[in-house]
Amino acid sequence: MALFGVGRGRARDKEAVPGPEVLAPRRSLDGWTLEGTALARRFGREELRELATLMHGVSAGMETPWTYERAADLLERGGERPQALAVLDAYFTLPTHIRDANAVHTRTLGRRRQRLRKRLGTPPPRGSATEEAVELAEPLESEAIPGTPASEPPVEPPAAPAEVDEPAVIPPRPAERPPVPAPIPPKPTEPPPVNHKADADDAAELTPLLANRTADKADGGDQPEATPELPPKPTTPPPLPIPPRPTRSALPIPPPEGRR
């Protein structure tokens, strides 16, 4: 086959690994390795070890777009453009929800896939790619490659009927409640008018009564009665004296028997 992927003058006497299948690494004692494959002649030891880990993730269908992007970078830098295109094709075989969750990476990898297809002259696969992948992979009409089928023009959906702008209905403003009037304090009442004539008549009637009471006090008629004298309370007799108890020393001591 032609040297489609060879670049930068690294291995011009060696053919690139053909696609479209991804070259899967094999298991080794220290991980995954590509030793003994056609890719081992194009990369150094460290790059080959990293590429083996990435290619294993691509073959296993990892859901991280960075794995496919990094593997495509290493392969394209080493002149392995067919394998880089196979890695990008493997990304677009993932479920739709994974690509929708990484929309930025999906658009970037789709444009890169389209550029590699144009450079290698490879038409997009029919029937295996989803609508989003085909839409990203197909070249534009201005960049169409001779010998490849032209893409069908996209069918525009029918335009929706124009909506008539209706004036917005402003709801009526709620009526404000009338303010509660402040309580009016009661009007102070005026004192009743003084009847001086009635007061004079009352004073004339009370004057002889007061004079009679004063005369009774002078005669002693209104003196309070004397209170009767009460007999004195009986006094308790003093307690009888109790003689002290005789002690042992006060008792007579009998003489001894021998001295009688």
PDB file of C-alpha atoms in Angstrom:
ATOM      1  CA  MET A   1       0.000   0.000   0.000  1.00  0.00           C
ATOM      2  CA  ALA A   2       1.050   3.610  -0.353  1.00  0.00           C
ATOM      3  CA  LEU A   3       2.780   5.453   2.459  1.00  0.00           C
ATOM      4  CA  PHE A   4      -0.276   7.464   3.473  1.00  0.00           C
ATOM      5  CA  GLY A   5       0.686   8.077   7.067  1.00  0.00           C
ATOM      6  CA  VAL A   6       4.401   8.635   6.769  1.00  0.00           C
ATOM      7  CA  GLY A   7       5.495  12.140   7.724  1.00  0.00           C
ATOM      8  CA  ARG A   8       8.315  14.209   9.229  1.00  0.00           C
ATOM      9  CA  GLY A   9      10.890  11.893   7.649  1.00  0.00           C
ATOM     10  CA  ARG A  10      10.924   9.469  10.567  1.00  0.00           C
ATOM     11  CA  ALA A  11      10.400   6.155   8.756  1.00  0.00           C
ATOM     12  CA  ARG A  12      10.154   6.712   5.046  1.00  0.00           C
ATOM     13  CA  ASP A  13      11.302   3.181   4.246  1.00  0.00           C
ATOM     14  CA  LYS A  14       8.547   1.578   6.345  1.00  0.00           C
ATOM     15  CA  GLU A  15       4.897   1.220   5.530  1.00  0.00           C
ATOM     16  CA  ALA A  16       2.241   2.583   7.858  1.00  0.00           C
ATOM     17  CA  VAL A  17       0.007   0.157   9.701  1.00  0.00           C
ATOM     18  CA  PRO A  18      -3.195  -0.102   7.676  1.00  0.00           C
ATOM     19  CA  GLY A  19      -6.649   0.539   9.087  1.00  0.00           C
ATOM     20  CA  PRO A  20      -9.492   0.537   9.658  1.00  0.00           C
ATOM     21  CA  GLU A  21      -9.163  -1.780  12.669  1.00  0.00           C
ATOM     22  CA  VAL A  22      -7.423  -0.567  15.809  1.00  0.00           C
ATOM     23  CA  LEU A  23      -4.246  -2.461  16.555  1.00  0.00           C
ATOM     24  CA  ALA A  24      -4.889  -3.884  20.040  1.00  0.00           C
ATOM     25  CA  PRO A  25      -1.904  -4.360  22.371  1.00  0.00           C
ATOM     26  CA  ARG A  26      -1.129  -7.591  24.162  1.00  0.00           C
ATOM     27  CA  ARG A  27      -0.791  -8.289  27.850  1.00  0.00           C
ATOM     28  CA  SER A  28       2.699  -8.327  29.352  1.00  0.00           C
ATOM     29  CA  LEU A  29       4.183  -8.695  32.817  1.00  0.00           C
ATOM     30  CA  ASP A  30       4.305  -4.928  33.421  1.00  0.00           C
ATOM     31  CA  GLY A  31       1.075  -3.920  31.664  1.00  0.00           C
ATOM     32  CA  TRP A  32       0.155  -3.600  28.015  1.00  0.00           C
ATOM     33  CA  THR A  33       2.750  -3.610  25.265  1.00  0.00           C
ATOM     34  CA  LEU A  34       3.034  -3.166  21.515  1.00  0.00           C
ATOM     35  CA  GLU A  35       6.392  -4.902  21.269  1.00  0.00           C
ATOM     36  CA  GLY A  36       6.592  -7.154  18.259  1.00  0.00           C
ATOM     37  CA  THR A  37       3.984  -5.188  16.287  1.00  0.00           C
ATOM     38  CA  ALA A  38       4.404  -2.850  13.342  1.00  0.00           C
ATOM     39  CA  LEU A  39       3.975   0.175  15.632  1.00  0.00           C
ATOM     40  CA  ALA A  40       7.013  -0.767  17.716  1.00  0.00           C
ATOM     41  CA  ARG A  41       9.359   0.339  14.910  1.00  0.00           C
ATOM     42  CA  ARG A  42       8.080   3.922  14.885  1.00  0.00           C
ATOM     43  CA  PHE A  43       8.073   4.917  18.563  1.00  0.00           C
ATOM     44  CA  GLY A  44      10.522   5.021  21.386  1.00  0.00           C
ATOM     45  CA  ARG A  45      10.224   2.964  24.529  1.00  0.00           C
ATOM     46  CA  GLU A  46       8.328   5.509  26.658  1.00  0.00           C
ATOM     47  CA  GLU A  47       5.997   6.590  23.848  1.00  0.00           C
ATOM     48  CA  LEU A  48       5.339   2.956  22.962  1.00  0.00           C
ATOM     49  CA  ARG A  49       4.394   2.136  26.559  1.00  0.00           C
ATOM     50  CA  GLU A  50       2.020   5.110  26.762  1.00  0.00           C
ATOM     51  CA  LEU A  51       0.559   4.313  23.356  1.00  0.00           C
ATOM     52  CA  ALA A  52      -0.012   0.689  24.384  1.00  0.00           C
ATOM     53  CA  THR A  53      -2.049   1.815  27.409  1.00  0.00           C
ATOM     54  CA  LEU A  54      -4.066   4.239  25.272  1.00  0.00           C
ATOM     55  CA  MET A  55      -4.704   1.670  22.540  1.00  0.00           C
ATOM     56  CA  HIS A  56      -5.920  -0.796  25.144  1.00  0.00           C
ATOM     57  CA  GLY A  57      -8.412   1.831  26.366  1.00  0.00           C
ATOM     58  CA  VAL A  58      -9.555   2.451  22.798  1.00  0.00           C
ATOM     59  CA  SER A  59     -10.002  -1.280  22.168  1.00  0.00           C
ATOM     60  CA  ALA A  60     -11.912  -1.654  25.456  1.00  0.00           C
ATOM     61  CA  GLY A  61     -14.267   1.224  24.567  1.00  0.00           C
ATOM     62  CA  MET A  62     -13.344   3.702  27.286  1.00  0.00           C
ATOM     63  CA  GLU A  63     -15.749   6.616  27.695  1.00  0.00           C
ATOM     64  CA  THR A  64     -13.127   9.364  28.143  1.00  0.00           C
ATOM     65  CA  PRO A  65     -12.568  11.469  24.982  1.00  0.00           C
ATOM     66  CA  TRP A  66      -9.057  12.367  26.124  1.00  0.00           C
ATOM     67  CA  THR A  67      -7.942   8.739  25.578  1.00  0.00           C
ATOM     68  CA  TYR A  68      -8.888   8.865  21.897  1.00  0.00           C
ATOM     69  CA  GLU A  69      -7.510  12.372  21.423  1.00  0.00           C
ATOM     70  CA  ARG A  70      -4.123  11.535  22.979  1.00  0.00           C
ATOM     71  CA  ALA A  71      -3.807   8.260  21.047  1.00  0.00           C
ATOM     72  CA  ALA A  72      -4.598  10.071  17.784  1.00  0.00           C
ATOM     73  CA  ASP A  73      -1.963  12.710  18.617  1.00  0.00           C
ATOM     74  CA  LEU A  74       0.773  10.118  19.152  1.00  0.00           C
ATOM     75  CA  LEU A  75      -0.184   8.104  16.083  1.00  0.00           C
ATOM     76  CA  GLU A  76      -0.419  11.122  13.781  1.00  0.00           C
ATOM     77  CA  ARG A  77       2.869  12.505  15.100  1.00  0.00           C
ATOM     78  CA  GLY A  78       4.535   9.158  14.374  1.00  0.00           C
ATOM     79  CA  GLY A  79       3.168   9.025  10.835  1.00  0.00           C
ATOM     80  CA  GLU A  80       0.423   6.476  11.584  1.00  0.00           C
ATOM     81  CA  ARG A  81      -2.507   8.402  10.126  1.00  0.00           C
ATOM     82  CA  PRO A  82      -4.566   5.285   9.184  1.00  0.00           C
ATOM     83  CA  GLN A  83      -4.394   4.081  12.778  1.00  0.00           C
ATOM     84  CA  ALA A  84      -5.213   7.598  14.033  1.00  0.00           C
ATOM     85  CA  LEU A  85      -8.307   7.579  11.812  1.00  0.00           C
ATOM     86  CA  ALA A  86      -9.236   4.137  13.156  1.00  0.00           C
ATOM     87  CA  VAL A  87      -8.993   5.506  16.717  1.00  0.00           C
ATOM     88  CA  LEU A  88     -11.287   8.422  15.847  1.00  0.00           C
ATOM     89  CA  ASP A  89     -13.744   6.046  14.163  1.00  0.00           C
ATOM     90  CA  ALA A  90     -13.770   3.995  17.364  1.00  0.00           C
ATOM     91  CA  TYR A  91     -14.763   7.077  19.361  1.00  0.00           C
ATOM     92  CA  PHE A  92     -17.828   7.677  17.191  1.00  0.00           C
ATOM     93  CA  THR A  93     -19.017   4.109  17.800  1.00  0.00           C
ATOM     94  CA  LEU A  94     -19.588   4.920  21.489  1.00  0.00           C
ATOM     95  CA  PRO A  95     -23.172   5.414  22.731  1.00  0.00           C
ATOM     96  CA  THR A  96     -24.820   8.706  21.874  1.00  0.00           C
ATOM     97  CA  HIS A  97     -25.182   9.913  25.460  1.00  0.00           C
ATOM     98  CA  ILE A  98     -21.397   9.809  25.931  1.00  0.00           C
ATOM     99  CA  ARG A  99     -20.789  12.013  22.899  1.00  0.00           C
ATOM    100  CA  ASP A 100     -23.595  14.371  23.938  1.00  0.00           C
ATOM    101  CA  ALA A 101     -22.059  14.739  27.387  1.00  0.00           C
ATOM    102  CA  ASN A 102     -18.732  15.769  25.777  1.00  0.00           C
ATOM    103  CA  ALA A 103     -19.995  18.013  22.998  1.00  0.00           C
ATOM    104  CA  VAL A 104     -16.810  20.113  22.726  1.00  0.00           C
ATOM    105  CA  HIS A 105     -14.510  17.090  22.360  1.00  0.00           C
ATOM    106  CA  THR A 106     -16.968  15.483  19.944  1.00  0.00           C
ATOM    107  CA  ARG A 107     -16.884  18.490  17.602  1.00  0.00           C
ATOM    108  CA  THR A 108     -13.073  18.688  17.816  1.00  0.00           C
ATOM    109  CA  LEU A 109     -12.583  14.993  17.090  1.00  0.00           C
ATOM    110  CA  GLY A 110     -15.187  15.147  14.301  1.00  0.00           C
ATOM    111  CA  ARG A 111     -13.343  17.949  12.483  1.00  0.00           C
ATOM    112  CA  ARG A 112     -10.074  16.108  12.946  1.00  0.00           C
ATOM    113  CA  ARG A 113     -11.613  12.911  11.590  1.00  0.00           C
ATOM    114  CA  GLN A 114     -12.911  14.794   8.557  1.00  0.00           C
ATOM    115  CA  ARG A 115      -9.453  16.245   7.893  1.00  0.00           C
ATOM    116  CA  LEU A 116      -7.804  12.789   8.069  1.00  0.00           C
ATOM    117  CA  ARG A 117     -10.408  11.292   5.738  1.00  0.00           C
ATOM    118  CA  LYS A 118      -9.753  14.053   3.232  1.00  0.00           C
ATOM    119  CA  ARG A 119      -5.991  13.577   3.462  1.00  0.00           C
ATOM    120  CA  LEU A 120      -6.154   9.777   3.157  1.00  0.00           C
ATOM    121  CA  GLY A 121      -8.964   9.783   0.576  1.00  0.00           C
ATOM    122  CA  THR A 122     -11.131   7.483   2.679  1.00  0.00           C
ATOM    123  CA  PRO A 123     -14.927   7.850   2.356  1.00  0.00           C
ATOM    124  CA  PRO A 124     -16.989   7.772   5.540  1.00  0.00           C
ATOM    125  CA  PRO A 125     -18.487   4.377   6.399  1.00  0.00           C
ATOM    126  CA  ARG A 126     -22.141   4.026   5.438  1.00  0.00           C
ATOM    127  CA  GLY A 127     -24.577   2.404   7.820  1.00  0.00           C
ATOM    128  CA  SER A 128     -22.169   2.024  10.732  1.00  0.00           C
ATOM    129  CA  ALA A 129     -21.858   5.676  11.778  1.00  0.00           C
ATOM    130  CA  THR A 130     -24.603   7.611  13.464  1.00  0.00           C
ATOM    131  CA  GLU A 131     -26.164  10.715  11.987  1.00  0.00           C
ATOM    132  CA  GLU A 132     -24.026  13.001  14.128  1.00  0.00           C
ATOM    133  CA  ALA A 133     -20.808  11.199  13.125  1.00  0.00           C
ATOM    134  CA  VAL A 134     -21.661  11.251   9.394  1.00  0.00           C
ATOM    135  CA  GLU A 135     -22.556  14.923   9.592  1.00  0.00           C
ATOM    136  CA  LEU A 136     -19.181  15.709  11.160  1.00  0.00           C
ATOM    137  CA  ALA A 137     -17.208  13.321   8.931  1.00  0.00           C
ATOM    138  CA  GLU A 138     -18.580  14.213   5.483  1.00  0.00           C
ATOM    139  CA  PRO A 139     -16.582  16.934   3.663  1.00  0.00           C
ATOM    140  CA  LEU A 140     -18.199  20.143   2.595  1.00  0.00           C
ATOM    141  CA  GLU A 141     -19.350  20.681  -1.020  1.00  0.00           C
ATOM    142  CA  SER A 142     -16.540  23.202  -1.583  1.00  0.00           C
ATOM    143  CA  GLU A 143     -13.996  20.599  -0.383  1.00  0.00           C
ATOM    144  CA  ALA A 144     -15.530  17.594  -2.123  1.00  0.00           C
ATOM    145  CA  ILE A 145     -13.047  14.929  -3.220  1.00  0.00           C
ATOM    146  CA  PRO A 146     -13.373  13.737  -6.831  1.00  0.00           C
ATOM    147  CA  GLY A 147     -14.542  10.165  -7.098  1.00  0.00           C
ATOM    148  CA  THR A 148     -16.557  10.234  -3.882  1.00  0.00           C
ATOM    149  CA  PRO A 149     -20.352  10.441  -3.825  1.00  0.00           C
ATOM    150  CA  ALA A 150     -21.653  13.937  -3.201  1.00  0.00           C
ATOM    151  CA  SER A 151     -23.510  14.495  -0.004  1.00  0.00           C
ATOM    152  CA  GLU A 152     -27.213  15.102  -0.222  1.00  0.00           C
ATOM    153  CA  PRO A 153     -28.368  18.602   0.684  1.00  0.00           C
ATOM    154  CA  PRO A 154     -29.924  18.747   4.113  1.00  0.00           C
ATOM    155  CA  VAL A 155     -33.684  18.902   4.212  1.00  0.00           C
ATOM    156  CA  GLU A 156     -34.845  21.954   6.059  1.00  0.00           C
ATOM    157  CA  PRO A 157     -37.797  21.424   8.364  1.00  0.00           C
ATOM    158  CA  PRO A 158     -40.966  23.373   7.547  1.00  0.00           C
ATOM    159  CA  ALA A 159     -41.035  26.779   9.103  1.00  0.00           C
ATOM    160  CA  ALA A 160     -43.282  27.143  12.054  1.00  0.00           C
ATOM    161  CA  PRO A 161     -46.201  29.557  11.673  1.00  0.00           C
ATOM    162  CA  ALA A 162     -45.364  33.020  12.831  1.00  0.00           C
ATOM    163  CA  GLU A 163     -46.801  33.830  16.155  1.00  0.00           C
ATOM    164  CA  VAL A 164     -48.930  36.944  16.413  1.00  0.00           C
ATOM    165  CA  ASP A 165     -47.825  39.146  19.225  1.00  0.00           C
ATOM    166  CA  GLU A 166     -50.824  39.848  21.357  1.00  0.00           C
ATOM    167  CA  PRO A 167     -50.857  42.770  23.725  1.00  0.00           C
ATOM    168  CA  ALA A 168     -50.031  41.722  27.184  1.00  0.00           C
ATOM    169  CA  VAL A 169     -52.958  41.794  29.551  1.00  0.00           C
ATOM    170  CA  ILE A 170     -52.098  43.813  32.615  1.00  0.00           C
ATOM    171  CA  PRO A 171     -54.001  42.544  35.648  1.00  0.00           C
ATOM    172  CA  PRO A 172     -55.993  45.202  37.502  1.00  0.00           C
ATOM    173  CA  ARG A 173     -54.309  46.705  40.458  1.00  0.00           C
ATOM    174  CA  PRO A 174     -55.899  45.561  43.707  1.00  0.00           C
ATOM    175  CA  ALA A 175     -57.891  48.275  45.464  1.00  0.00           C
ATOM    176  CA  GLU A 176     -56.170  49.737  48.453  1.00  0.00           C
ATOM    177  CA  ARG A 177     -57.892  49.400  51.786  1.00  0.00           C
ATOM    178  CA  PRO A 178     -59.089  52.707  53.279  1.00  0.00           C
ATOM    179  CA  PRO A 179     -57.048  53.841  56.239  1.00  0.00           C
ATOM    180  CA  VAL A 180     -58.537  53.146  59.642  1.00  0.00           C
ATOM    181  CA  PRO A 181     -59.569  56.454  61.300  1.00  0.00           C
ATOM    182  CA  ALA A 182     -57.897  57.267  64.571  1.00  0.00           C
ATOM    183  CA  PRO A 183     -60.125  56.986  67.650  1.00  0.00           C
ATOM    184  CA  ILE A 184     -61.560  60.352  68.770  1.00  0.00           C
ATOM    185  CA  PRO A 185     -61.145  60.927  72.507  1.00  0.00           C
ATOM    186  CA  PRO A 186     -64.407  61.716  74.382  1.00  0.00           C
ATOM    187  CA  LYS A 187     -65.223  65.340  74.969  1.00  0.00           C
ATOM    188  CA  PRO A 188     -64.563  66.330  78.589  1.00  0.00           C
ATOM    189  CA  THR A 189     -67.788  66.914  80.505  1.00  0.00           C
ATOM    190  CA  GLU A 190     -68.320  70.200  82.337  1.00  0.00           C
ATOM    191  CA  PRO A 191     -68.976  70.115  86.098  1.00  0.00           C
ATOM    192  CA  PRO A 192     -72.610  70.671  87.078  1.00  0.00           C
ATOM    193  CA  PRO A 193     -73.479  74.257  87.975  1.00  0.00           C
ATOM    194  CA  VAL A 194     -73.339  75.127  91.667  1.00  0.00           C
ATOM    195  CA  ASN A 195     -76.725  75.889  93.248  1.00  0.00           C
ATOM    196  CA  HIS A 196     -75.781  78.434  95.862  1.00  0.00           C
ATOM    197  CA  LYS A 197     -79.379  78.759  97.089  1.00  0.00           C
ATOM    198  CA  ALA A 198     -79.627  75.056  97.909  1.00  0.00           C
ATOM    199  CA  ASP A 199     -76.312  75.183  99.731  1.00  0.00           C
ATOM    200  CA  ALA A 200     -77.548  78.090 101.851  1.00  0.00           C
ATOM    201  CA  ASP A 201     -80.735  76.199 102.776  1.00  0.00           C
ATOM    202  CA  ASP A 202     -78.729  73.117 103.779  1.00  0.00           C
ATOM    203  CA  ALA A 203     -76.430  75.211 105.915  1.00  0.00           C
ATOM    204  CA  ALA A 204     -79.415  76.834 107.656  1.00  0.00           C
ATOM    205  CA  GLU A 205     -80.863  73.411 108.506  1.00  0.00           C
ATOM    206  CA  LEU A 206     -77.576  72.000 109.815  1.00  0.00           C
ATOM    207  CA  THR A 207     -76.730  74.982 112.010  1.00  0.00           C
ATOM    208  CA  PRO A 208     -79.235  74.223 114.905  1.00  0.00           C
ATOM    209  CA  LEU A 209     -78.298  70.540 114.817  1.00  0.00           C
ATOM    210  CA  LEU A 210     -74.651  71.335 115.279  1.00  0.00           C
ATOM    211  CA  ALA A 211     -75.513  73.752 118.103  1.00  0.00           C
ATOM    212  CA  ASN A 212     -77.541  71.089 119.985  1.00  0.00           C
ATOM    213  CA  ARG A 213     -74.727  68.551 119.663  1.00  0.00           C
ATOM    214  CA  THR A 214     -72.233  71.042 121.034  1.00  0.00           C
ATOM    215  CA  ALA A 215     -74.488  71.660 124.075  1.00  0.00           C
ATOM    216  CA  ASP A 216     -74.821  67.929 124.749  1.00  0.00           C
ATOM    217  CA  LYS A 217     -71.073  67.566 124.794  1.00  0.00           C
ATOM    218  CA  ALA A 218     -70.796  70.405 127.297  1.00  0.00           C
ATOM    219  CA  ASP A 219     -73.359  68.711 129.631  1.00  0.00           C
ATOM    220  CA  GLY A 220     -71.505  65.427 129.472  1.00  0.00           C
ATOM    221  CA  GLY A 221     -74.281  63.528 127.843  1.00  0.00           C
ATOM    222  CA  ASP A 222     -72.143  62.218 125.073  1.00  0.00           C
ATOM    223  CA  GLN A 223     -69.287  61.013 127.361  1.00  0.00           C
ATOM    224  CA  PRO A 224     -68.360  57.400 126.877  1.00  0.00           C
ATOM    225  CA  GLU A 225     -69.336  54.934 129.644  1.00  0.00           C
ATOM    226  CA  ALA A 226     -66.639  53.758 132.041  1.00  0.00           C
ATOM    227  CA  THR A 227     -65.447  50.247 131.470  1.00  0.00           C
ATOM    228  CA  PRO A 228     -65.819  47.859 134.491  1.00  0.00           C
ATOM    229  CA  GLU A 229     -62.651  46.839 136.237  1.00  0.00           C
ATOM    230  CA  LEU A 230     -61.699  43.224 135.755  1.00  0.00           C
ATOM    231  CA  PRO A 231     -60.364  41.113 138.676  1.00  0.00           C
ATOM    232  CA  PRO A 232     -56.641  40.516 138.584  1.00  0.00           C
ATOM    233  CA  LYS A 233     -55.492  37.295 137.080  1.00  0.00           C
ATOM    234  CA  PRO A 234     -54.443  34.657 139.651  1.00  0.00           C
ATOM    235  CA  THR A 235     -50.724  34.293 139.905  1.00  0.00           C
ATOM    236  CA  THR A 236     -49.146  30.863 139.889  1.00  0.00           C
ATOM    237  CA  PRO A 237     -47.472  29.837 143.180  1.00  0.00           C
ATOM    238  CA  PRO A 238     -43.704  29.586 143.109  1.00  0.00           C
ATOM    239  CA  PRO A 239     -42.324  26.073 142.698  1.00  0.00           C
ATOM    240  CA  LEU A 240     -41.428  24.124 145.858  1.00  0.00           C
ATOM    241  CA  PRO A 241     -37.727  23.837 146.516  1.00  0.00           C
ATOM    242  CA  ILE A 242     -36.364  20.343 145.946  1.00  0.00           C
ATOM    243  CA  PRO A 243     -33.632  19.350 148.435  1.00  0.00           C
ATOM    244  CA  PRO A 244     -30.411  18.190 146.842  1.00  0.00           C
ATOM    245  CA  ARG A 245     -29.724  14.461 146.668  1.00  0.00           C
ATOM    246  CA  PRO A 246     -27.286  13.329 149.351  1.00  0.00           C
ATOM    247  CA  THR A 247     -23.930  12.219 148.117  1.00  0.00           C
ATOM    248  CA  ARG A 248     -21.928   9.205 149.275  1.00  0.00           C
ATOM    249  CA  SER A 249     -19.673  11.298 151.456  1.00  0.00           C
ATOM    250  CA  ALA A 250     -22.639  12.574 153.518  1.00  0.00           C
ATOM    251  CA  LEU A 251     -23.759   9.054 154.629  1.00  0.00           C
ATOM    252  CA  PRO A 252     -22.394   7.783 157.997  1.00  0.00           C
ATOM    253  CA  ILE A 253     -19.591   5.256 157.554  1.00  0.00           C
ATOM    254  CA  PRO A 254     -19.969   2.248 159.925  1.00  0.00           C
ATOM    255  CA  PRO A 255     -16.868   1.415 161.966  1.00  0.00           C
ATOM    256  CA  PRO A 256     -14.953  -1.735 161.166  1.00  0.00           C
ATOM    257  CA  GLU A 257     -15.963  -4.935 163.007  1.00  0.00           C
ATOM    258  CA  GLY A 258     -12.690  -5.456 164.788  1.00  0.00           C
ATOM    259  CA  ARG A 259     -12.845  -2.148 166.645  1.00  0.00           C
ATOM    260  CA  ARG A 260     -16.218  -2.475 168.355  1.00  0.00           C
TER     261      ARG A 260
END
